[in-house]
């Protein structure tokens, strides 16, 4: 059996800690940053016994007692990033920091219901019998998601002074989630990117009921923002460290540009619902409810941006939203 706590120093006093996840992707990286006698933890993993054991083993590896972790800064509220913030805050006594839009969502996730039938019907998604529907997040994640109430809220441009000479600059990067933040360690130039700039996969960017109207526009603007950041090492939440964040940001901008073109081509044939576009553009099987819902919301993000770019039109007939070319 391999050691679940894979912990290694990627820069002076900056440690990558690979924590296991009970679902795909199967690993999330959290980061321990030393400054003076104190440590800052970036992201927390999902709340499982394996993950907690791996985190404790990582603290042993770096030689830090639990009380040496003085703050926990999270990139966003998703369960693999913020899910253990409650228990880890109790374990370490650290202060927990998160963007207010993420704190709001973490709190709302507790009471959120299951599928929003009206929203799905309006975008052409066929109804599913109750046993095939996606459950409410609280039921789906249960004890895996134990969020802390943050002790302080992050804002774009904040400078978090660590002990010693180090400082973490907050770079607000909405898109994957509305309050997602990257963190730039000064003076080292180490950039923690959460899910914003993953080396191998693209994060989900979707439109949902009650969420931002143009998340893909936000995401692309946030990639352009990264082009202006100076960094020498990139630390993503999934996958290995790498060194050219600008190249990856340009790739992601391009990826979504091509995907918009593919969707525009589909609309040239006839007006379509987001669901119809999604089945084609993402090649998902109509029987996989999770994939269908994720692809439909991601498709909506692209269609809405096409509309704002003046390339697609949105029509509502009998409560059903269809998209067409101009
Ligand atoms: Zn995420």
mmCIF file of C-alpha atoms and ligand atoms in Angstrom:
data_model
loop_
_atom_site.group_PDB
_atom_site.id
_atom_site.type_symbol
_atom_site.label_atom_id
_atom_site.label_comp_id
_atom_site.label_asym_id
_atom_site.label_seq_id
_atom_site.Cartn_x
_atom_site.Cartn_y
_atom_site.Cartn_z
ATOM 1 C CA UNK A 1 0.000 0.000 0.000
ATOM 2 C CA UNK A 2 1.365 3.408 -0.916
ATOM 3 C CA UNK A 3 1.724 6.197 1.593
ATOM 4 C CA UNK A 4 -1.362 8.381 1.192
ATOM 5 C CA UNK A 5 0.503 11.358 2.605
ATOM 6 C CA UNK A 6 2.771 12.374 -0.201
ATOM 7 C CA UNK A 7 4.453 15.495 1.073
ATOM 8 C CA UNK A 8 7.307 17.299 -0.634
ATOM 9 C CA UNK A 9 8.988 20.681 -0.527
ATOM 10 C CA UNK A 10 8.501 22.447 -3.872
ATOM 11 C CA UNK A 11 10.157 25.742 -2.876
ATOM 12 C CA UNK A 12 11.919 26.914 0.266
ATOM 13 C CA UNK A 13 9.404 26.320 3.085
ATOM 14 C CA UNK A 14 6.559 25.577 0.659
ATOM 15 C CA UNK A 15 5.263 21.998 0.879
ATOM 16 C CA UNK A 16 2.872 20.184 -1.402
ATOM 17 C CA UNK A 17 0.609 17.810 0.514
ATOM 18 C CA UNK A 18 -1.359 15.325 -1.624
ATOM 19 C CA UNK A 19 -4.569 14.376 0.156
ATOM 20 C CA UNK A 20 -6.763 11.476 -1.002
ATOM 21 C CA UNK A 21 -10.310 12.101 -2.263
ATOM 22 C CA UNK A 22 -13.011 9.409 -2.266
ATOM 23 C CA UNK A 23 -13.997 10.408 -5.847
ATOM 24 C CA UNK A 24 -12.435 11.713 -9.050
ATOM 25 C CA UNK A 25 -10.107 13.550 -9.271
ATOM 26 C CA UNK A 26 -8.617 11.214 -6.653
ATOM 27 C CA UNK A 27 -6.130 13.675 -5.139
ATOM 28 C CA UNK A 28 -6.250 17.296 -4.045
ATOM 29 C CA UNK A 29 -3.073 19.237 -3.279
ATOM 30 C CA UNK A 30 -3.074 21.438 -0.227
ATOM 31 C CA UNK A 31 -0.059 23.592 0.599
ATOM 32 C CA UNK A 32 1.850 24.290 3.783
ATOM 33 C CA UNK A 33 3.830 27.527 3.814
ATOM 34 C CA UNK A 34 6.350 28.223 6.579
ATOM 35 C CA UNK A 35 6.924 31.770 7.779
ATOM 36 C CA UNK A 36 8.865 32.299 10.985
ATOM 37 C CA UNK A 37 7.574 29.766 13.510
ATOM 38 C CA UNK A 38 4.094 29.649 12.032
ATOM 39 C CA UNK A 39 2.549 27.794 9.126
ATOM 40 C CA UNK A 40 -0.166 28.776 6.705
ATOM 41 C CA UNK A 41 -2.310 26.067 5.122
ATOM 42 C CA UNK A 42 -3.843 26.687 1.705
ATOM 43 C CA UNK A 43 -7.011 24.580 1.156
ATOM 44 C CA UNK A 44 -8.043 21.654 3.328
ATOM 45 C CA UNK A 45 -9.136 18.566 1.395
ATOM 46 C CA UNK A 46 -12.347 16.612 1.866
ATOM 47 C CA UNK A 47 -13.367 15.490 5.345
ATOM 48 C CA UNK A 48 -12.511 11.773 5.496
ATOM 49 C CA UNK A 49 -10.502 9.789 8.028
ATOM 50 C CA UNK A 50 -7.894 9.020 5.346
ATOM 51 C CA UNK A 51 -7.481 12.677 4.499
ATOM 52 C CA UNK A 52 -7.138 13.733 8.151
ATOM 53 C CA UNK A 53 -4.569 10.976 8.746
ATOM 54 C CA UNK A 54 -2.634 12.074 5.663
ATOM 55 C CA UNK A 55 -2.661 15.677 6.854
ATOM 56 C CA UNK A 56 -1.367 14.720 10.302
ATOM 57 C CA UNK A 57 1.378 12.657 8.675
ATOM 58 C CA UNK A 58 2.289 15.693 6.547
ATOM 59 C CA UNK A 59 2.627 17.867 9.659
ATOM 60 C CA UNK A 60 4.982 15.228 11.111
ATOM 61 C CA UNK A 61 7.011 15.254 7.892
ATOM 62 C CA UNK A 62 7.480 19.035 7.946
ATOM 63 C CA UNK A 63 8.059 19.004 11.713
ATOM 64 C CA UNK A 64 5.131 21.212 12.688
ATOM 65 C CA UNK A 65 2.904 20.574 15.718
ATOM 66 C CA UNK A 66 -0.803 21.152 14.974
ATOM 67 C CA UNK A 67 -0.677 24.403 16.983
ATOM 68 C CA UNK A 68 1.931 25.806 14.555
ATOM 69 C CA UNK A 69 -0.727 26.119 11.822
ATOM 70 C CA UNK A 70 -1.872 29.679 12.461
ATOM 71 C CA UNK A 71 -4.074 30.322 9.438
ATOM 72 C CA UNK A 72 -6.027 28.410 6.805
ATOM 73 C CA UNK A 73 -6.674 30.266 3.560
ATOM 74 C CA UNK A 74 -9.057 28.619 1.091
ATOM 75 C CA UNK A 75 -9.254 29.294 -2.642
ATOM 76 C CA UNK A 76 -12.989 28.491 -2.842
ATOM 77 C CA UNK A 77 -15.793 26.687 -1.034
ATOM 78 C CA UNK A 78 -15.905 23.382 -2.958
ATOM 79 C CA UNK A 79 -15.873 20.272 -0.812
ATOM 80 C CA UNK A 80 -12.327 19.192 -1.770
ATOM 81 C CA UNK A 81 -10.948 22.649 -0.859
ATOM 82 C CA UNK A 82 -13.027 23.796 2.108
ATOM 83 C CA UNK A 83 -14.613 20.520 3.280
ATOM 84 C CA UNK A 84 -12.254 19.945 6.236
ATOM 85 C CA UNK A 85 -11.991 23.601 7.291
ATOM 86 C CA UNK A 86 -14.230 23.049 10.338
ATOM 87 C CA UNK A 87 -12.364 20.053 11.803
ATOM 88 C CA UNK A 88 -8.913 21.504 10.923
ATOM 89 C CA UNK A 89 -9.738 24.787 12.587
ATOM 90 C CA UNK A 90 -10.668 22.846 15.713
ATOM 91 C CA UNK A 91 -7.532 20.695 15.485
ATOM 92 C CA UNK A 92 -5.089 23.594 14.992
ATOM 93 C CA UNK A 93 -6.789 26.698 16.405
ATOM 94 C CA UNK A 94 -5.982 28.459 13.120
ATOM 95 C CA UNK A 95 -7.939 31.405 11.708
ATOM 96 C CA UNK A 96 -9.903 30.539 8.571
ATOM 97 C CA UNK A 97 -9.977 32.979 5.628
ATOM 98 C CA UNK A 98 -12.291 32.805 2.589
ATOM 99 C CA UNK A 99 -13.850 35.181 0.052
ATOM 100 C CA UNK A 100 -17.339 36.362 1.160
ATOM 101 C CA UNK A 101 -19.053 35.008 -1.992
ATOM 102 C CA UNK A 102 -17.652 31.575 -1.117
ATOM 103 C CA UNK A 103 -18.641 31.862 2.547
ATOM 104 C CA UNK A 104 -22.175 32.606 1.370
ATOM 105 C CA UNK A 105 -22.200 29.527 -0.858
ATOM 106 C CA UNK A 106 -20.707 27.262 1.782
ATOM 107 C CA UNK A 107 -23.500 28.305 4.154
ATOM 108 C CA UNK A 108 -26.188 27.966 1.441
ATOM 109 C CA UNK A 109 -25.008 24.452 0.489
ATOM 110 C CA UNK A 110 -26.346 23.174 3.810
ATOM 111 C CA UNK A 111 -29.934 24.128 2.940
ATOM 112 C CA UNK A 112 -29.822 23.743 -0.851
ATOM 113 C CA UNK A 113 -32.403 21.423 -2.372
ATOM 114 C CA UNK A 114 -31.991 18.891 -5.157
ATOM 115 C CA UNK A 115 -32.739 19.555 -8.816
ATOM 116 C CA UNK A 116 -34.453 22.804 -9.794
ATOM 117 C CA UNK A 117 -37.174 21.374 -12.065
ATOM 118 C CA UNK A 118 -38.307 24.722 -13.545
ATOM 119 C CA UNK A 119 -34.776 25.782 -14.433
ATOM 120 C CA UNK A 120 -33.984 22.436 -16.074
ATOM 121 C CA UNK A 121 -37.274 22.286 -17.990
ATOM 122 C CA UNK A 122 -36.739 25.804 -19.321
ATOM 123 C CA UNK A 123 -33.435 24.656 -20.844
ATOM 124 C CA UNK A 124 -34.880 21.509 -22.404
ATOM 125 C CA UNK A 125 -33.587 18.924 -19.920
ATOM 126 C CA UNK A 126 -36.074 16.001 -19.799
ATOM 127 C CA UNK A 127 -37.450 15.322 -16.306
ATOM 128 C CA UNK A 128 -36.078 12.312 -14.437
ATOM 129 C CA UNK A 129 -37.942 10.083 -11.954
ATOM 130 C CA UNK A 130 -37.095 11.017 -8.322
ATOM 131 C CA UNK A 131 -34.704 8.080 -7.835
ATOM 132 C CA UNK A 132 -32.643 9.188 -10.859
ATOM 133 C CA UNK A 133 -32.439 12.864 -9.845
ATOM 134 C CA UNK A 134 -29.341 14.463 -8.350
ATOM 135 C CA UNK A 135 -29.715 14.623 -4.539
ATOM 136 C CA UNK A 136 -29.346 17.804 -2.504
ATOM 137 C CA UNK A 137 -25.659 18.617 -1.857
ATOM 138 C CA UNK A 138 -26.005 18.092 1.896
ATOM 139 C CA UNK A 139 -27.273 14.549 1.274
ATOM 140 C CA UNK A 140 -24.759 13.846 -1.469
ATOM 141 C CA UNK A 141 -21.689 14.999 0.482
ATOM 142 C CA UNK A 142 -22.923 14.444 4.040
ATOM 143 C CA UNK A 143 -20.021 14.432 6.484
ATOM 144 C CA UNK A 144 -17.427 15.024 3.707
ATOM 145 C CA UNK A 145 -18.310 18.728 3.864
ATOM 146 C CA UNK A 146 -17.695 20.273 7.294
ATOM 147 C CA UNK A 147 -17.200 23.968 6.571
ATOM 148 C CA UNK A 148 -15.940 26.441 9.154
ATOM 149 C CA UNK A 149 -17.507 29.855 9.516
ATOM 150 C CA UNK A 150 -14.609 32.051 8.332
ATOM 151 C CA UNK A 151 -12.826 34.251 10.875
ATOM 152 C CA UNK A 152 -11.940 36.804 8.185
ATOM 153 C CA UNK A 153 -13.011 37.496 4.613
ATOM 154 C CA UNK A 154 -10.699 37.877 1.624
ATOM 155 C CA UNK A 155 -10.877 40.725 -0.889
ATOM 156 C CA UNK A 156 -9.046 41.280 -4.169
ATOM 157 C CA UNK A 157 -5.611 42.809 -3.576
ATOM 158 C CA UNK A 158 -5.512 41.970 0.155
ATOM 159 C CA UNK A 159 -2.018 41.469 1.517
ATOM 160 C CA UNK A 160 -1.899 38.806 4.202
ATOM 161 C CA UNK A 161 1.279 39.315 6.189
ATOM 162 C CA UNK A 162 2.724 35.987 7.310
ATOM 163 C CA UNK A 163 5.242 35.800 10.117
ATOM 164 C CA UNK A 164 8.767 36.528 8.943
ATOM 165 C CA UNK A 165 9.235 38.285 5.597
ATOM 166 C CA UNK A 166 6.520 36.577 3.628
ATOM 167 C CA UNK A 167 3.229 37.926 2.356
ATOM 168 C CA UNK A 168 0.295 36.369 0.489
ATOM 169 C CA UNK A 169 -1.403 38.598 -2.078
ATOM 170 C CA UNK A 170 -5.033 37.769 -2.853
ATOM 171 C CA UNK A 171 -5.914 37.715 -6.564
ATOM 172 C CA UNK A 172 -9.683 37.380 -6.997
ATOM 173 C CA UNK A 173 -10.372 35.098 -9.976
ATOM 174 C CA UNK A 174 -14.141 34.564 -10.380
ATOM 175 C CA UNK A 175 -15.350 32.026 -12.943
ATOM 176 C CA UNK A 176 -15.133 28.456 -11.641
ATOM 177 C CA UNK A 177 -16.899 29.878 -8.590
ATOM 178 C CA UNK A 178 -17.827 33.548 -7.995
ATOM 179 C CA UNK A 179 -15.400 34.131 -5.120
ATOM 180 C CA UNK A 180 -12.497 31.932 -6.232
ATOM 181 C CA UNK A 181 -9.129 33.434 -5.259
ATOM 182 C CA UNK A 182 -5.559 32.687 -6.273
ATOM 183 C CA UNK A 183 -2.786 33.514 -3.803
ATOM 184 C CA UNK A 184 0.635 34.885 -4.698
ATOM 185 C CA UNK A 185 3.434 34.381 -2.189
ATOM 186 C CA UNK A 186 5.856 37.310 -1.983
ATOM 187 C CA UNK A 187 8.765 37.678 -2.367
ATOM 188 C CA UNK A 188 9.069 34.098 -3.669
ATOM 189 C CA UNK A 189 6.746 34.385 -6.672
ATOM 190 C CA UNK A 190 4.954 31.145 -5.840
ATOM 191 C CA UNK A 191 1.379 31.213 -7.165
ATOM 192 C CA UNK A 192 -1.343 29.045 -5.627
ATOM 193 C CA UNK A 193 -4.107 28.751 -8.200
ATOM 194 C CA UNK A 194 -6.736 26.440 -6.678
ATOM 195 C CA UNK A 195 -8.854 25.164 -9.597
ATOM 196 C CA UNK A 196 -8.384 28.290 -11.740
ATOM 197 C CA UNK A 197 -5.299 27.180 -13.688
ATOM 198 C CA UNK A 198 -5.074 23.390 -13.588
ATOM 199 C CA UNK A 199 -2.275 21.963 -15.748
ATOM 200 C CA UNK A 200 -4.223 19.118 -17.392
ATOM 201 C CA UNK A 201 -7.972 19.676 -17.008
ATOM 202 C CA UNK A 202 -10.355 22.614 -17.346
ATOM 203 C CA UNK A 203 -12.487 23.402 -14.314
ATOM 204 C CA UNK A 204 -16.284 23.404 -14.584
ATOM 205 C CA UNK A 205 -17.703 26.831 -15.418
ATOM 206 C CA UNK A 206 -21.477 26.767 -15.504
ATOM 207 C CA UNK A 207 -24.679 28.776 -15.228
ATOM 208 C CA UNK A 208 -27.065 27.644 -12.493
ATOM 209 C CA UNK A 209 -30.187 29.053 -10.882
ATOM 210 C CA UNK A 210 -29.314 32.027 -8.697
ATOM 211 C CA UNK A 211 -25.668 32.149 -9.810
ATOM 212 C CA UNK A 212 -23.803 34.782 -11.840
ATOM 213 C CA UNK A 213 -25.201 35.328 -15.340
ATOM 214 C CA UNK A 214 -21.936 35.319 -17.252
ATOM 215 C CA UNK A 215 -19.464 33.063 -15.415
ATOM 216 C CA UNK A 216 -17.507 32.188 -18.575
ATOM 217 C CA UNK A 217 -16.965 35.890 -19.273
ATOM 218 C CA UNK A 218 -15.757 36.192 -15.664
ATOM 219 C CA UNK A 219 -13.503 33.141 -16.051
ATOM 220 C CA UNK A 220 -11.864 34.469 -19.212
ATOM 221 C CA UNK A 221 -11.375 37.911 -17.652
ATOM 222 C CA UNK A 222 -9.771 36.120 -14.688
ATOM 223 C CA UNK A 223 -7.410 34.261 -17.050
ATOM 224 C CA UNK A 224 -6.468 37.595 -18.623
ATOM 225 C CA UNK A 225 -5.837 38.924 -15.132
ATOM 226 C CA UNK A 226 -3.343 36.067 -14.591
ATOM 227 C CA UNK A 227 -1.405 37.198 -17.670
ATOM 228 C CA UNK A 228 -0.473 40.316 -15.690
ATOM 229 C CA UNK A 229 0.749 38.387 -12.621
ATOM 230 C CA UNK A 230 4.478 37.733 -12.176
ATOM 231 C CA UNK A 231 5.227 34.263 -10.804
ATOM 232 C CA UNK A 232 7.929 31.627 -11.143
ATOM 233 C CA UNK A 233 6.192 28.526 -9.793
ATOM 234 C CA UNK A 234 2.530 27.529 -10.108
ATOM 235 C CA UNK A 235 0.907 25.300 -7.469
ATOM 236 C CA UNK A 236 -2.447 23.872 -8.672
ATOM 237 C CA UNK A 237 -5.023 21.965 -6.605
ATOM 238 C CA UNK A 238 -4.929 18.982 -8.947
ATOM 239 C CA UNK A 239 -1.843 17.828 -10.885
ATOM 240 C CA UNK A 240 1.826 18.747 -10.509
ATOM 241 C CA UNK A 241 3.555 22.106 -10.086
ATOM 242 C CA UNK A 242 4.573 23.896 -13.292
ATOM 243 C CA UNK A 243 6.235 27.135 -14.260
ATOM 244 C CA UNK A 244 4.437 28.988 -17.049
ATOM 245 C CA UNK A 245 1.063 30.243 -15.846
ATOM 246 C CA UNK A 246 0.704 32.599 -18.832
ATOM 247 C CA UNK A 247 0.981 29.778 -21.346
ATOM 248 C CA UNK A 248 -1.669 27.770 -19.505
ATOM 249 C CA UNK A 249 -3.978 30.807 -19.172
ATOM 250 C CA UNK A 250 -3.741 31.386 -22.947
ATOM 251 C CA UNK A 251 -4.511 27.711 -23.596
ATOM 252 C CA UNK A 252 -7.635 27.905 -21.439
ATOM 253 C CA UNK A 253 -8.811 31.096 -23.142
ATOM 254 C CA UNK A 254 -8.311 29.355 -26.482
ATOM 255 C CA UNK A 255 -10.031 26.159 -25.377
ATOM 256 C CA UNK A 256 -13.208 28.064 -24.550
ATOM 257 C CA UNK A 257 -12.996 30.107 -27.757
ATOM 258 C CA UNK A 258 -12.934 26.907 -29.826
ATOM 259 C CA UNK A 259 -15.765 25.395 -27.794
ATOM 260 C CA UNK A 260 -17.891 28.492 -28.495
ATOM 261 C CA UNK A 261 -17.214 28.071 -32.218
ATOM 262 C CA UNK A 262 -18.321 24.423 -32.075
ATOM 263 C CA UNK A 263 -21.584 25.455 -30.415
ATOM 264 C CA UNK A 264 -22.142 28.283 -32.866
ATOM 265 C CA UNK A 265 -21.820 25.753 -35.695
ATOM 266 C CA UNK A 266 -24.522 23.586 -34.138
ATOM 267 C CA UNK A 267 -26.851 26.597 -33.895
ATOM 268 C CA UNK A 268 -26.413 27.302 -37.627
ATOM 269 C CA UNK A 269 -28.565 24.265 -38.433
ATOM 270 C CA UNK A 270 -31.619 25.178 -36.291
ATOM 271 C CA UNK A 271 -32.522 26.810 -32.975
ATOM 272 C CA UNK A 272 -31.590 24.513 -30.086
ATOM 273 C CA UNK A 273 -32.028 24.296 -26.330
ATOM 274 C CA UNK A 274 -28.917 24.282 -24.130
ATOM 275 C CA UNK A 275 -29.609 20.599 -23.439
ATOM 276 C CA UNK A 276 -29.568 19.756 -27.152
ATOM 277 C CA UNK A 277 -26.343 21.692 -27.674
ATOM 278 C CA UNK A 278 -24.796 20.002 -24.623
ATOM 279 C CA UNK A 279 -25.491 16.440 -25.817
ATOM 280 C CA UNK A 280 -23.700 17.200 -29.052
ATOM 281 C CA UNK A 281 -20.881 19.531 -27.942
ATOM 282 C CA UNK A 282 -19.875 17.474 -24.900
ATOM 283 C CA UNK A 283 -20.791 14.023 -26.278
ATOM 284 C CA UNK A 284 -22.447 13.035 -22.996
ATOM 285 C CA UNK A 285 -24.848 10.121 -22.695
ATOM 286 C CA UNK A 286 -28.430 11.233 -22.025
ATOM 287 C CA UNK A 287 -28.680 8.505 -19.351
ATOM 288 C CA UNK A 288 -25.928 9.914 -17.143
ATOM 289 C CA UNK A 289 -27.814 12.516 -15.108
ATOM 290 C CA UNK A 290 -24.737 14.062 -13.461
ATOM 291 C CA UNK A 291 -22.981 14.495 -16.815
ATOM 292 C CA UNK A 292 -26.115 15.857 -18.477
ATOM 293 C CA UNK A 293 -26.647 18.523 -15.807
ATOM 294 C CA UNK A 294 -22.967 19.529 -15.710
ATOM 295 C CA UNK A 295 -22.764 19.722 -19.515
ATOM 296 C CA UNK A 296 -26.014 21.708 -19.786
ATOM 297 C CA UNK A 297 -24.899 24.298 -17.247
ATOM 298 C CA UNK A 298 -21.464 24.543 -18.891
ATOM 299 C CA UNK A 299 -23.138 24.917 -22.305
ATOM 300 C CA UNK A 300 -25.325 27.715 -20.953
ATOM 301 C CA UNK A 301 -22.198 29.570 -19.863
ATOM 302 C CA UNK A 302 -20.857 29.421 -23.422
ATOM 303 C CA UNK A 303 -24.200 30.365 -25.028
ATOM 304 C CA UNK A 304 -24.616 33.344 -22.721
ATOM 305 C CA UNK A 305 -21.145 34.604 -23.623
ATOM 306 C CA UNK A 306 -21.947 34.116 -27.346
ATOM 307 C CA UNK A 307 -25.073 36.213 -26.796
ATOM 308 C CA UNK A 308 -23.078 38.985 -25.128
ATOM 309 C CA UNK A 309 -20.577 38.850 -27.989
ATOM 310 C CA UNK A 310 -23.493 39.485 -30.375
ATOM 311 C CA UNK A 311 -23.138 36.112 -32.073
ATOM 312 C CA UNK A 312 -26.147 34.207 -30.674
ATOM 313 C CA UNK A 313 -29.749 35.083 -29.870
ATOM 314 C CA UNK A 314 -31.844 33.766 -26.999
ATOM 315 C CA UNK A 315 -35.565 33.174 -27.622
ATOM 316 C CA UNK A 316 -38.175 32.047 -25.112
ATOM 317 C CA UNK A 317 -41.232 30.163 -26.457
ATOM 318 C CA UNK A 318 -43.748 28.661 -24.024
ATOM 319 C CA UNK A 319 -41.204 28.904 -21.235
ATOM 320 C CA UNK A 320 -38.507 27.042 -23.189
ATOM 321 C CA UNK A 321 -35.272 28.897 -23.959
ATOM 322 C CA UNK A 322 -33.814 28.278 -27.422
ATOM 323 C CA UNK A 323 -30.638 29.646 -28.952
ATOM 324 C CA UNK A 324 -29.948 30.558 -32.568
ATOM 325 C CA UNK A 325 -27.383 32.393 -34.656
ATOM 326 C CA UNK A 326 -27.952 36.043 -35.487
HETATM 327 ZN ZN1 LIG B 1 -13.525 23.501 -7.449
#
